[in-house]
XYZ file of C-alpha atoms in Angstrom:
713
model
C 196.757 54.363 158.837
C 194.262 53.004 156.291
C 195.701 49.516 156.703
C 195.549 49.654 160.488
C 191.956 50.882 160.481
C 190.915 48.242 158.004
C 192.596 45.442 159.957
C 190.926 46.608 163.163
C 187.552 46.456 161.515
C 188.236 42.940 160.212
C 189.391 41.679 163.582
C 186.256 43.016 165.267
C 184.136 41.258 162.706
C 185.993 37.915 162.949
C 185.913 37.811 166.753
C 182.094 37.576 166.900
C 181.542 34.200 168.691
C 177.769 34.475 168.760
C 175.809 31.693 167.148
C 174.198 32.570 163.852
C 172.901 31.257 160.613
C 175.963 30.587 158.465
C 174.060 31.621 155.344
C 173.054 35.094 156.676
C 175.043 38.026 155.331
C 176.203 40.393 158.045
C 177.461 43.703 156.649
C 179.248 46.300 158.736
C 179.572 49.825 157.247
C 182.775 51.421 158.398
C 183.530 55.090 157.680
C 187.229 55.713 157.646
C 187.971 59.373 158.345
C 190.295 61.542 156.354
C 193.916 60.971 157.276
C 195.095 64.184 155.706
C 195.560 62.876 152.187
C 192.158 64.027 150.959
C 190.789 60.448 150.641
C 187.529 59.709 152.451
C 186.716 55.996 152.148
C 183.555 54.140 153.047
C 184.136 50.422 153.637
C 181.389 47.802 153.571
C 182.523 44.669 155.429
C 180.595 41.474 154.738
C 181.004 39.168 157.761
C 178.787 36.300 156.635
C 180.285 32.829 156.989
C 179.992 30.649 153.896
C 182.078 27.936 155.455
C 185.102 28.585 153.401
C 186.850 30.915 155.803
C 186.819 33.676 153.184
C 183.529 35.456 154.018
C 184.825 39.038 154.553
C 184.592 41.482 151.581
C 185.474 45.204 151.464
C 183.764 47.808 149.136
C 185.423 51.269 149.004
C 183.798 54.313 147.041
C 184.754 58.080 146.747
C 182.965 61.213 145.065
C 185.077 62.792 142.368
C 186.141 66.447 142.731
C 184.284 68.882 142.761
C 181.318 66.783 143.838
C 180.071 66.303 147.368
C 178.504 63.254 148.988
C 174.905 64.244 149.726
C 173.516 61.245 151.681
C 175.033 58.732 149.287
C 174.598 60.901 146.193
C 177.504 62.740 144.632
C 176.467 66.291 143.645
C 178.177 69.421 142.318
C 176.837 72.103 144.653
C 177.749 74.838 142.141
C 175.491 73.513 139.370
C 173.138 70.841 140.767
C 169.578 72.277 140.872
C 168.608 69.662 143.513
C 171.580 70.497 145.724
C 172.380 74.160 144.994
C 174.954 75.643 147.342
C 174.095 73.084 150.018
C 172.949 69.460 149.952
C 169.478 70.423 151.181
C 168.774 73.426 148.869
C 166.704 72.643 145.750
C 165.911 75.268 143.080
C 162.397 75.899 141.736
C 161.268 74.308 138.502
C 161.965 77.503 136.449
C 165.363 78.073 138.081
C 168.860 76.740 137.479
C 171.849 76.595 139.812
C 174.604 79.039 138.921
C 177.696 79.252 141.148
C 175.729 77.699 143.976
C 172.815 80.167 143.694
C 169.340 79.468 142.294
C 168.645 81.810 139.395
C 165.738 82.295 137.006
C 166.138 80.241 133.852
C 165.651 82.689 130.977
C 165.244 81.955 127.255
C 168.290 82.114 125.064
C 169.459 85.713 124.622
C 167.916 86.966 127.859
C 169.218 87.408 131.384
C 167.552 87.481 134.779
C 167.502 90.950 136.369
C 165.691 91.362 139.689
C 163.492 88.352 139.029
C 162.652 89.292 135.431
C 164.059 88.033 132.154
C 165.310 90.909 130.019
C 167.318 91.466 126.857
C 170.403 93.365 127.977
C 170.964 94.459 124.382
C 167.732 96.501 124.142
C 166.202 97.004 127.622
C 166.393 100.722 128.651
C 166.131 99.767 132.331
C 168.947 97.207 132.059
C 171.133 98.292 129.182
C 174.276 96.148 128.877
C 173.972 94.943 132.489
C 171.332 94.606 135.171
C 170.373 97.961 136.683
C 172.124 100.058 134.034
C 169.399 102.619 133.205
C 168.870 104.442 129.926
C 165.759 106.516 130.690
C 164.939 108.922 127.870
C 167.445 107.301 125.509
C 167.677 104.199 123.321
C 169.488 100.935 124.141
C 171.105 99.202 121.166
C 173.627 96.403 121.394
C 173.767 96.933 125.142
C 174.913 100.554 124.711
C 172.788 103.548 125.827
C 172.497 106.441 123.372
C 171.023 109.843 124.394
C 169.654 112.504 122.062
C 172.012 115.157 120.740
C 172.858 117.636 123.485
C 172.052 115.215 126.306
C 174.265 113.226 128.659
C 173.619 109.968 130.487
C 173.435 110.955 134.166
C 172.827 108.160 136.646
C 170.713 106.188 134.213
C 168.791 109.182 132.845
C 169.382 111.168 129.660
C 169.542 114.799 130.771
C 169.993 118.171 129.097
C 172.653 119.672 131.358
C 171.824 123.141 130.021
C 168.325 123.124 131.556
C 167.993 120.135 133.916
C 167.831 121.404 137.534
C 168.973 117.966 138.795
C 171.999 117.881 136.479
C 172.863 121.493 135.745
C 176.148 121.920 133.835
C 177.257 118.409 134.777
C 175.793 115.169 136.033
C 174.689 115.262 139.670
C 174.931 119.049 140.043
C 171.483 119.860 141.475
C 170.069 123.397 141.684
C 168.446 124.791 144.873
C 164.717 124.368 145.414
C 162.788 126.957 143.350
C 165.944 127.706 141.341
C 166.332 127.361 137.568
C 169.059 126.016 135.295
C 170.026 128.464 132.554
C 172.731 127.436 130.071
C 174.148 124.988 132.581
C 174.266 127.476 135.469
C 171.982 127.310 138.526
C 170.194 130.628 139.036
C 167.828 131.867 141.759
C 165.139 134.395 140.894
C 165.976 138.075 141.228
C 166.184 139.064 144.865
C 166.927 135.582 146.189
C 170.123 133.618 146.804
C 170.920 129.938 147.221
C 170.868 128.835 150.883
C 171.147 125.175 151.948
C 169.542 123.820 148.821
C 166.833 126.446 148.390
C 166.477 129.987 147.085
C 165.842 132.491 149.869
C 165.020 136.204 150.045
C 167.546 137.366 152.635
C 165.537 140.518 153.303
C 162.450 138.668 154.581
C 163.282 134.967 155.096
C 163.044 134.095 158.811
C 165.386 131.109 158.343
C 167.939 133.087 156.332
C 167.695 136.685 157.497
C 170.501 138.852 156.135
C 172.638 135.788 155.445
C 172.167 132.084 154.877
C 171.240 130.029 157.971
C 170.749 133.128 160.151
C 167.407 132.164 161.706
C 165.240 134.681 163.566
C 163.274 133.879 166.711
C 159.777 132.510 165.948
C 158.020 135.646 167.168
C 160.411 138.020 165.377
C 160.212 139.369 161.846
C 162.908 139.704 159.211
C 162.896 143.304 158.074
C 165.414 144.326 155.412
C 167.669 141.430 156.405
C 167.608 142.216 160.124
C 165.846 140.063 162.725
C 163.566 142.446 164.555
C 161.491 141.888 167.675
C 158.508 144.066 168.507
C 159.310 147.357 170.263
C 160.370 146.695 173.845
C 161.435 143.107 173.141
C 164.899 141.592 172.643
C 165.766 138.466 170.653
C 166.866 135.709 173.051
C 167.706 132.368 171.452
C 164.404 131.253 169.991
C 162.097 133.903 171.418
C 161.562 137.644 171.739
C 161.757 138.637 175.380
C 161.117 141.584 177.695
C 164.325 141.520 179.728
C 162.810 143.742 182.397
C 160.280 141.152 183.602
C 160.954 137.837 181.810
C 161.782 135.218 184.464
C 163.558 133.107 181.807
C 165.640 136.006 180.484
C 165.903 138.438 183.360
C 168.226 141.348 182.631
C 169.987 139.406 179.916
C 169.257 136.507 177.624
C 169.490 133.126 179.339
C 169.431 134.475 182.891
C 166.574 132.428 184.385
C 165.201 133.287 187.815
C 164.725 130.602 190.454
C 161.317 128.968 190.758
C 159.018 131.286 192.679
C 161.092 134.394 192.062
C 160.039 137.281 189.854
C 161.934 139.516 187.480
C 161.644 143.167 188.420
C 163.508 145.745 186.320
C 165.780 143.014 184.987
C 166.708 141.699 188.430
C 165.551 138.367 189.866
C 163.937 139.040 193.209
C 161.148 138.051 195.522
C 157.975 140.100 195.525
C 157.932 143.382 197.416
C 157.102 143.362 201.101
C 153.463 142.471 201.639
C 153.181 140.854 198.197
C 153.061 137.131 197.348
C 154.195 135.435 194.152
C 151.039 133.888 192.652
C 152.024 132.040 189.473
C 154.456 134.742 188.424
C 152.262 137.633 189.610
C 152.986 139.588 192.768
C 149.691 139.944 194.613
C 148.597 141.465 197.897
C 146.542 138.620 199.387
C 144.752 141.123 201.632
C 143.212 143.052 198.724
C 143.740 141.232 195.401
C 140.387 140.160 193.903
C 141.929 137.233 191.989
C 144.021 136.017 194.910
C 142.101 136.905 198.065
C 143.566 135.303 201.165
C 145.366 132.707 199.057
C 146.697 132.425 195.511
C 143.935 131.438 193.093
C 141.017 132.278 195.413
C 139.029 134.756 193.303
C 136.210 136.847 194.723
C 132.740 136.939 193.120
C 132.037 139.816 190.742
C 131.122 142.852 192.797
C 132.887 141.725 195.944
C 135.808 143.415 197.623
C 138.810 141.691 199.183
C 139.287 143.027 202.686
C 141.932 141.480 204.886
C 142.056 138.410 202.654
C 138.281 137.824 202.879
C 135.844 138.323 199.972
C 133.003 140.581 201.083
C 129.897 141.616 199.178
C 128.510 145.105 199.687
C 126.014 145.564 202.542
C 122.642 144.166 201.501
C 124.138 141.764 198.949
C 124.861 138.055 199.044
C 127.248 135.896 197.012
C 125.388 133.991 194.272
C 128.008 131.618 192.834
C 130.291 134.108 191.078
C 128.479 137.397 191.606
C 127.279 139.533 194.487
C 123.566 140.259 194.182
C 120.939 142.343 195.947
C 118.134 139.787 196.191
C 115.621 142.592 196.619
C 116.269 144.150 193.196
C 118.457 141.894 191.014
C 116.376 140.535 188.104
C 118.704 137.524 187.702
C 118.603 136.681 191.409
C 115.239 137.911 192.694
C 114.396 136.849 196.237
C 116.980 134.082 196.047
C 120.047 133.193 193.993
C 118.206 130.849 191.603
C 115.134 132.906 190.592
C 115.395 135.000 187.406
C 112.608 137.364 186.378
C 110.863 137.264 183.005
C 112.104 139.427 180.134
C 111.023 143.000 180.796
C 110.090 142.369 184.419
C 111.574 144.087 187.429
C 112.541 142.719 190.817
C 110.740 144.661 193.527
C 111.401 143.763 197.159
C 112.515 140.304 196.098
C 109.450 139.631 193.924
C 109.327 139.674 190.112
C 106.736 142.097 188.732
C 105.923 143.330 185.240
C 106.037 147.126 184.785
C 102.877 149.182 184.348
C 103.795 149.731 180.676
C 103.728 145.942 180.093
C 101.677 144.466 182.937
C 100.772 141.125 181.380
C 102.946 137.997 181.228
C 103.028 135.996 177.970
C 105.530 133.184 177.478
C 108.034 134.544 179.949
C 107.860 138.118 178.600
C 106.028 141.114 180.012
C 103.628 142.591 177.418
C 100.701 144.998 177.187
C 97.701 143.006 175.898
C 95.919 146.266 175.073
C 98.601 147.445 172.633
C 100.906 144.549 171.669
C 100.313 143.495 168.002
C 101.865 140.096 168.790
C 99.553 139.555 171.768
C 96.472 141.651 171.073
C 93.765 141.127 173.672
C 95.230 137.768 174.598
C 98.556 135.966 174.439
C 99.697 134.868 170.938
C 96.855 136.713 169.148
C 99.010 138.294 166.420
C 97.711 141.119 164.287
C 98.099 141.257 160.523
C 101.356 142.692 159.202
C 101.209 146.464 159.554
C 98.147 146.423 161.814
C 97.891 148.096 165.216
C 96.541 146.689 168.458
C 94.069 149.276 169.698
C 91.778 149.432 172.721
C 88.684 151.627 172.496
C 85.911 151.761 175.070
C 87.278 148.677 176.743
C 87.419 146.659 173.520
C 90.813 145.530 172.189
C 91.150 144.695 168.480
C 93.607 144.708 165.578
C 93.075 147.658 163.233
C 94.948 148.929 160.197
C 96.504 152.399 160.445
C 94.574 155.325 158.998
C 94.727 155.241 155.207
C 95.311 151.474 155.036
C 92.935 148.528 154.691
C 93.221 144.795 155.355
C 92.745 143.141 151.984
C 93.815 139.597 152.751
C 93.548 139.239 156.498
C 97.327 138.859 156.621
C 98.501 142.445 156.100
C 97.423 146.028 155.817
C 97.780 147.704 152.440
C 97.937 151.327 151.278
C 95.667 151.331 148.223
C 97.275 154.552 147.012
C 100.759 153.082 146.628
C 100.652 149.282 146.978
C 101.191 147.676 143.520
C 99.548 144.448 144.746
C 96.418 146.301 145.879
C 96.360 149.472 143.795
C 93.174 151.542 144.196
C 91.212 148.445 145.248
C 91.864 145.148 147.000
C 91.354 143.188 143.778
C 93.573 145.326 141.532
C 97.231 144.421 140.975
C 99.634 146.361 138.801
C 101.469 144.725 135.932
C 105.141 143.933 136.197
C 107.132 147.103 135.555
C 104.403 149.414 136.856
C 104.221 151.302 140.117
C 101.126 152.381 142.049
C 100.797 156.152 142.178
C 97.731 157.749 143.806
C 95.844 154.473 143.538
C 96.485 154.014 139.824
C 98.844 151.585 138.121
C 101.265 153.760 136.233
C 104.148 153.100 133.931
C 107.379 154.739 134.951
C 108.287 157.944 133.137
C 110.304 157.516 129.991
C 113.852 156.603 130.848
C 113.005 155.158 134.264
C 112.484 151.618 135.529
C 111.122 150.090 138.724
C 113.766 149.124 141.308
C 112.494 147.930 144.694
C 109.056 149.364 143.880
C 110.338 152.816 142.997
C 110.829 154.388 139.606
C 114.477 155.267 139.191
C 116.739 156.646 136.489
C 119.520 154.096 135.982
C 121.668 156.756 134.349
C 121.952 158.896 137.478
C 120.816 156.992 140.595
C 123.850 156.140 142.794
C 121.950 153.233 144.384
C 120.954 151.792 141.000
C 123.622 152.967 138.598
C 123.328 151.247 135.224
C 121.313 148.439 136.824
C 119.047 147.878 139.831
C 120.986 147.578 143.122
C 124.329 148.502 141.492
C 125.437 150.898 144.225
C 128.280 153.330 143.569
C 131.227 153.662 145.992
C 130.929 156.226 148.764
C 131.624 159.671 147.347
C 130.960 158.709 143.725
C 128.264 160.004 141.380
C 126.353 158.154 138.674
C 126.837 159.619 135.217
C 125.282 157.960 132.164
C 124.906 154.754 134.190
C 128.566 154.719 135.202
C 129.898 155.355 138.714
C 132.456 158.162 138.681
C 134.683 159.387 141.485
C 135.369 163.125 141.864
C 138.305 164.511 139.912
C 141.525 163.515 141.638
C 139.972 160.592 143.505
C 140.419 156.899 142.701
C 137.823 154.125 142.983
C 139.135 151.885 145.790
C 136.247 149.411 145.778
C 133.870 150.636 148.464
C 134.872 154.289 148.452
C 136.453 157.010 146.369
C 139.794 158.031 147.817
C 142.328 160.806 147.355
C 145.557 158.800 147.322
C 147.461 161.923 148.312
C 145.676 162.321 151.662
C 143.735 159.153 152.543
C 145.226 157.280 155.528
C 143.390 154.128 154.392
C 144.638 154.411 150.810
C 147.840 156.432 151.009
C 149.632 156.450 147.667
C 147.751 153.296 146.631
C 144.424 151.613 147.366
C 144.625 149.519 150.538
C 147.863 151.093 151.799
C 146.985 151.891 155.425
C 149.202 154.300 157.324
C 150.463 153.281 160.791
C 148.340 154.319 163.757
C 148.898 157.980 164.489
C 150.416 158.760 161.091
C 148.902 161.023 158.431
C 149.021 160.848 154.651
C 150.762 163.738 152.933
C 151.299 163.764 149.169
C 150.705 160.002 149.105
C 153.247 159.298 151.832
C 152.541 158.239 155.404
C 154.006 160.842 157.762
C 154.519 160.363 161.500
C 153.349 163.053 163.944
C 155.683 165.926 164.770
C 158.445 164.715 167.033
C 158.257 161.136 165.797
C 160.032 159.291 162.997
C 159.380 156.050 161.140
C 161.260 153.143 162.743
C 160.815 149.510 161.760
C 157.318 149.960 160.367
C 156.031 152.218 163.144
C 156.304 155.761 164.436
C 158.707 156.335 167.333
C 159.605 159.275 169.566
C 163.401 159.070 169.658
C 163.465 161.215 172.786
C 161.564 158.689 174.943
C 161.449 155.316 173.138
C 163.755 152.836 174.948
C 163.981 150.655 171.809
C 164.787 153.628 169.571
C 166.537 156.029 171.914
C 168.203 158.863 170.012
C 168.206 156.776 166.834
C 166.189 153.963 165.298
C 167.302 150.605 166.644
C 169.213 151.993 169.625
C 167.917 150.139 172.695
C 168.644 151.178 176.264
C 170.132 148.716 178.724
C 167.918 146.966 181.242
C 167.126 149.313 184.106
C 167.474 152.463 181.998
C 164.891 154.819 180.536
C 165.139 157.083 177.502
C 165.180 160.747 178.500
C 165.765 163.415 175.833
C 167.129 160.749 173.499
C 169.704 159.463 175.960
C 169.643 156.202 177.892
C 169.565 157.160 181.574
C 169.595 155.224 184.855
C 166.491 155.581 187.039
C 166.599 157.766 190.181
C 166.958 156.065 193.554
C 163.730 154.332 194.578
C 162.446 153.927 191.027
C 162.516 151.008 188.604
C 161.926 150.627 184.862
C 158.466 149.393 183.839
C 157.735 149.310 180.100
C 160.756 151.525 179.470
C 159.747 154.225 181.962
C 161.130 154.941 185.431
C 158.323 154.561 187.979
C 157.836 154.573 191.747
C 156.107 151.293 192.627
C 154.833 152.782 195.877
C 152.657 155.441 194.190
C 152.265 154.740 190.443
C 148.660 153.641 189.696
C 149.828 151.819 186.529
C 152.538 149.913 188.386
C 151.390 149.701 191.984
C 153.632 147.416 194.018
C 154.860 145.681 190.839
C 155.263 146.425 187.124
C 151.937 146.274 185.234
C 149.870 145.927 188.421
C 147.365 148.588 187.359
C 144.965 150.016 189.914
C 141.241 150.213 189.095
C 140.061 153.445 187.489
C 139.532 156.012 190.219
C 141.831 154.322 192.727
C 145.081 155.652 194.144
C 148.316 153.804 194.915
C 149.449 154.190 198.502
C 152.579 152.392 199.690
C 152.232 150.019 196.748
C 148.566 149.156 197.503
C 145.569 150.212 195.348
C 142.837 152.015 197.329
C 139.370 153.172 196.203
C 137.861 156.448 197.503
C 135.669 156.237 200.594
C 132.197 154.985 199.635
C 133.331 153.357 196.405
C 133.766 149.631 195.826
C 136.595 147.953 193.895
C 134.840 146.386 190.906
C 137.923 144.898 189.284
C 138.716 147.461 186.605
C 137.193 150.498 188.296
C 136.125 151.948 191.617
C 132.362 152.433 191.538
C 129.556 154.044 193.531
C 126.988 151.250 193.373
C 124.174 153.741 193.965
C 124.792 155.731 190.761
C 127.142 153.825 188.425
C 125.404 152.636 185.241
C 128.145 150.003 184.792
C 127.863 148.718 188.355
C 124.333 149.590 189.444
C 123.563 148.041 192.822
C 126.299 145.449 192.272
C 129.632 145.174 190.481
C 129.130 144.126 186.865
C 125.403 144.955 186.802
C 125.241 147.085 183.636
C 122.156 149.204 183.099
C 120.479 148.972 179.669
C 121.613 151.484 177.061
C 119.933 154.805 177.768
C 119.017 153.960 181.358
C 120.261 155.672 184.497
C 121.135 154.273 187.914
C 119.118 155.647 190.800
C 119.714 154.356 194.332
C 121.276 151.225 192.875
C 118.366 150.494 190.477
C 118.422 150.845 186.670
C 115.671 153.182 185.407
C 114.703 153.720 181.730
C 113.661 157.195 180.500
C 109.969 158.114 180.591
C 108.099 156.424 177.749
C 110.630 153.619 177.347
C 110.815 150.089 178.725
C 113.671 147.625 179.246
C 113.989 145.286 176.261
C 116.748 142.728 175.758
C 119.437 144.684 177.558
C 118.390 148.133 176.368
C 115.711 150.780 176.807
C 113.262 150.938 173.917
C 110.399 153.153 172.769
C 107.909 150.526 171.591
C 106.198 153.099 169.378
C 109.242 153.810 167.173
C 111.922 151.129 167.740
C 112.194 148.887 164.628
C 113.716 146.075 166.729
C 111.041 146.337 169.409
C 108.023 147.629 167.514
C 104.915 147.453 169.696
C 106.535 144.799 171.886
C 109.983 143.745 173.059
C 111.754 141.613 170.464
C 109.339 142.326 167.590
C 111.601 143.141 164.619
C 110.342 145.058 161.623
C 111.354 143.912 158.113
C 114.500 145.364 156.587
C 113.905 148.924 155.273
C 110.655 149.224 157.283
C 109.950 151.844 159.949
C 108.037 151.602 163.217
C 105.139 154.051 163.462
C 102.939 154.054 166.548
C 104.163 150.569 167.367
C 103.445 149.216 163.858
C 105.952 148.163 161.200
C 105.499 149.965 157.872
C 107.368 149.306 154.626
C 108.264 152.168 152.263
C 105.633 153.187 149.736
C 105.327 150.572 147.006
C 106.895 147.752 149.039
C 105.297 144.875 150.939
C 106.518 142.930 153.951
C 107.249 139.380 152.773
C 108.953 136.896 155.075
C 110.736 139.562 157.054
C 111.730 141.715 154.073
C 110.225 144.718 152.316
C 109.991 143.763 148.650
C 108.543 145.021 145.389
C 106.241 142.198 144.306
C 106.236 143.650 140.791
C 109.937 142.863 140.344
C 110.992 140.458 143.116
C 111.760 136.999 141.670
C 110.982 135.263 144.972
C 107.713 137.126 145.558
C 106.385 137.849 142.085
C 102.916 139.393 142.215
C 102.400 138.500 145.886
C 104.250 137.223 148.934
C 105.163 133.576 148.530
């Protein structure tokens, strides 16, 4: 084949009859393909004519094994750094070609491991070979040596007697929070190994009673038993009331159709005359939250009659409340006009009462007696002074027995340590003012809050000023002591044998309804302790006859036995009820009638003359909670007369309550005028206890107070 190919090439060259320069060398490169023998030959044919007839020459070359022709260059792709692996791959300057792969060129005695030159004889991260770890040990001669008692485990020297990752043997890991003792994984007392962690099977929600036994999210794990709250049953991942749960109606997983309700564990439509409003059966003719249509709520004070919200006669709907525009202080004359603080709404017009006839800054005041507005608005009297009007003249005056020494406050010269006996006389620190004279405290006493006290016996200052003893304790030799048999439980002395707040131990509260006997919480007669609460086994559907015994859906617990309900009754909250007459379940479970209403044929009805005010039926003419309109609460102490709130004689309405301005420390002399802490209100004036001064809203002893030393700061 080689001969034929060569001859063909020569014939092609010799048959060129074109004219040319006889001295020009024409070279044809002919590549003769492999014929199966492994010989690839390149032939250069010189076709120039020198006139002798012998102008054709042939040059044949071949790369020696294992080299490869790379564009005319023979290269060993396994070792050539310029042609490493392929003809076009060149290694970097600091790399060499090894087995056709560019590798880092390391100094003699080192090897490349992950791009770094290391000594495999000594490197603890690459001991003997790349990646062979020897953490915690020594690498010598390429062999890892661990300390006595340790083993090489996955590149780390480990003490298999104590290592929780290699306990007893390499790779044997202990559970989370476990320990390794003498090569054995151990959980702490009271816990066991579950799925790689130590768990307390008595309380662990994910491992309750046994490993991987998970409780529902809303359940608790009590003594290894998943427990739902009384009346609930564990269904998959939730605690459910099977009697009315639309997703678990009657039994777990039994979901009612969209729009249906679950009544006594049976999926059903609402009772006749009722409509399902987002899972609630409502009578659209009378339901205040769904009047005429689901979601249409009536204003506060309105009634729903025949599906139409109606305010009481004489009232109009003001956004979300029914109001009598003739008397409502928030909607006086129209829905948007609110009366000033202390004012009344009379025939649709705001008016200040006779006890506070003047208007100052939106508040009704008496300019003849208000210390904050004496004679005119914002004319404030000195601290402790009274606003008095005599013979038509209004002025600030100090109470009898007190004088104004600074223009800012009234002082009692007989007891005030800052002005003791005279306006220019101040007592020394540690003295009190007694009968107008600065006096040292009796031997054994010190001044606390302006009063001489005995720190050895005063329960409010026991051992030190303001060190108050617990309730029930006494102060003996400066030490608070509880009565014999009682224990100091922080804020109070307690008899651990009888205290329901500290039964058997401080802070151990008994369940609601239980008593504490001999340090043990005891349930009332007829009840027993079940799952952290008291239960009557004769009536409790979740503990019927015995703790933990639950009645089936549709049954009630009667005399400790689960019993089906009589015909015409259903179970609501574990009790058989008649939905046509039960005021707590009128027409549907949990549809409670307002206080005072009756349930007739499954519909709540208020007595004649009363109005349904949501939670109660009310006579708007006399009800202090719904005076004149539903939701209109009278101030504390007031009465409701003909639909109008009236304060007792001598009191006025202040900030939602009735107040006697002559004695009320939060409304002293005027609504909203607070007296300092510990002060009293006398004849409408704030007065601090003897020996104390009013400083920045507090009664303080300027002889001892660090923030007001010597005088108010």
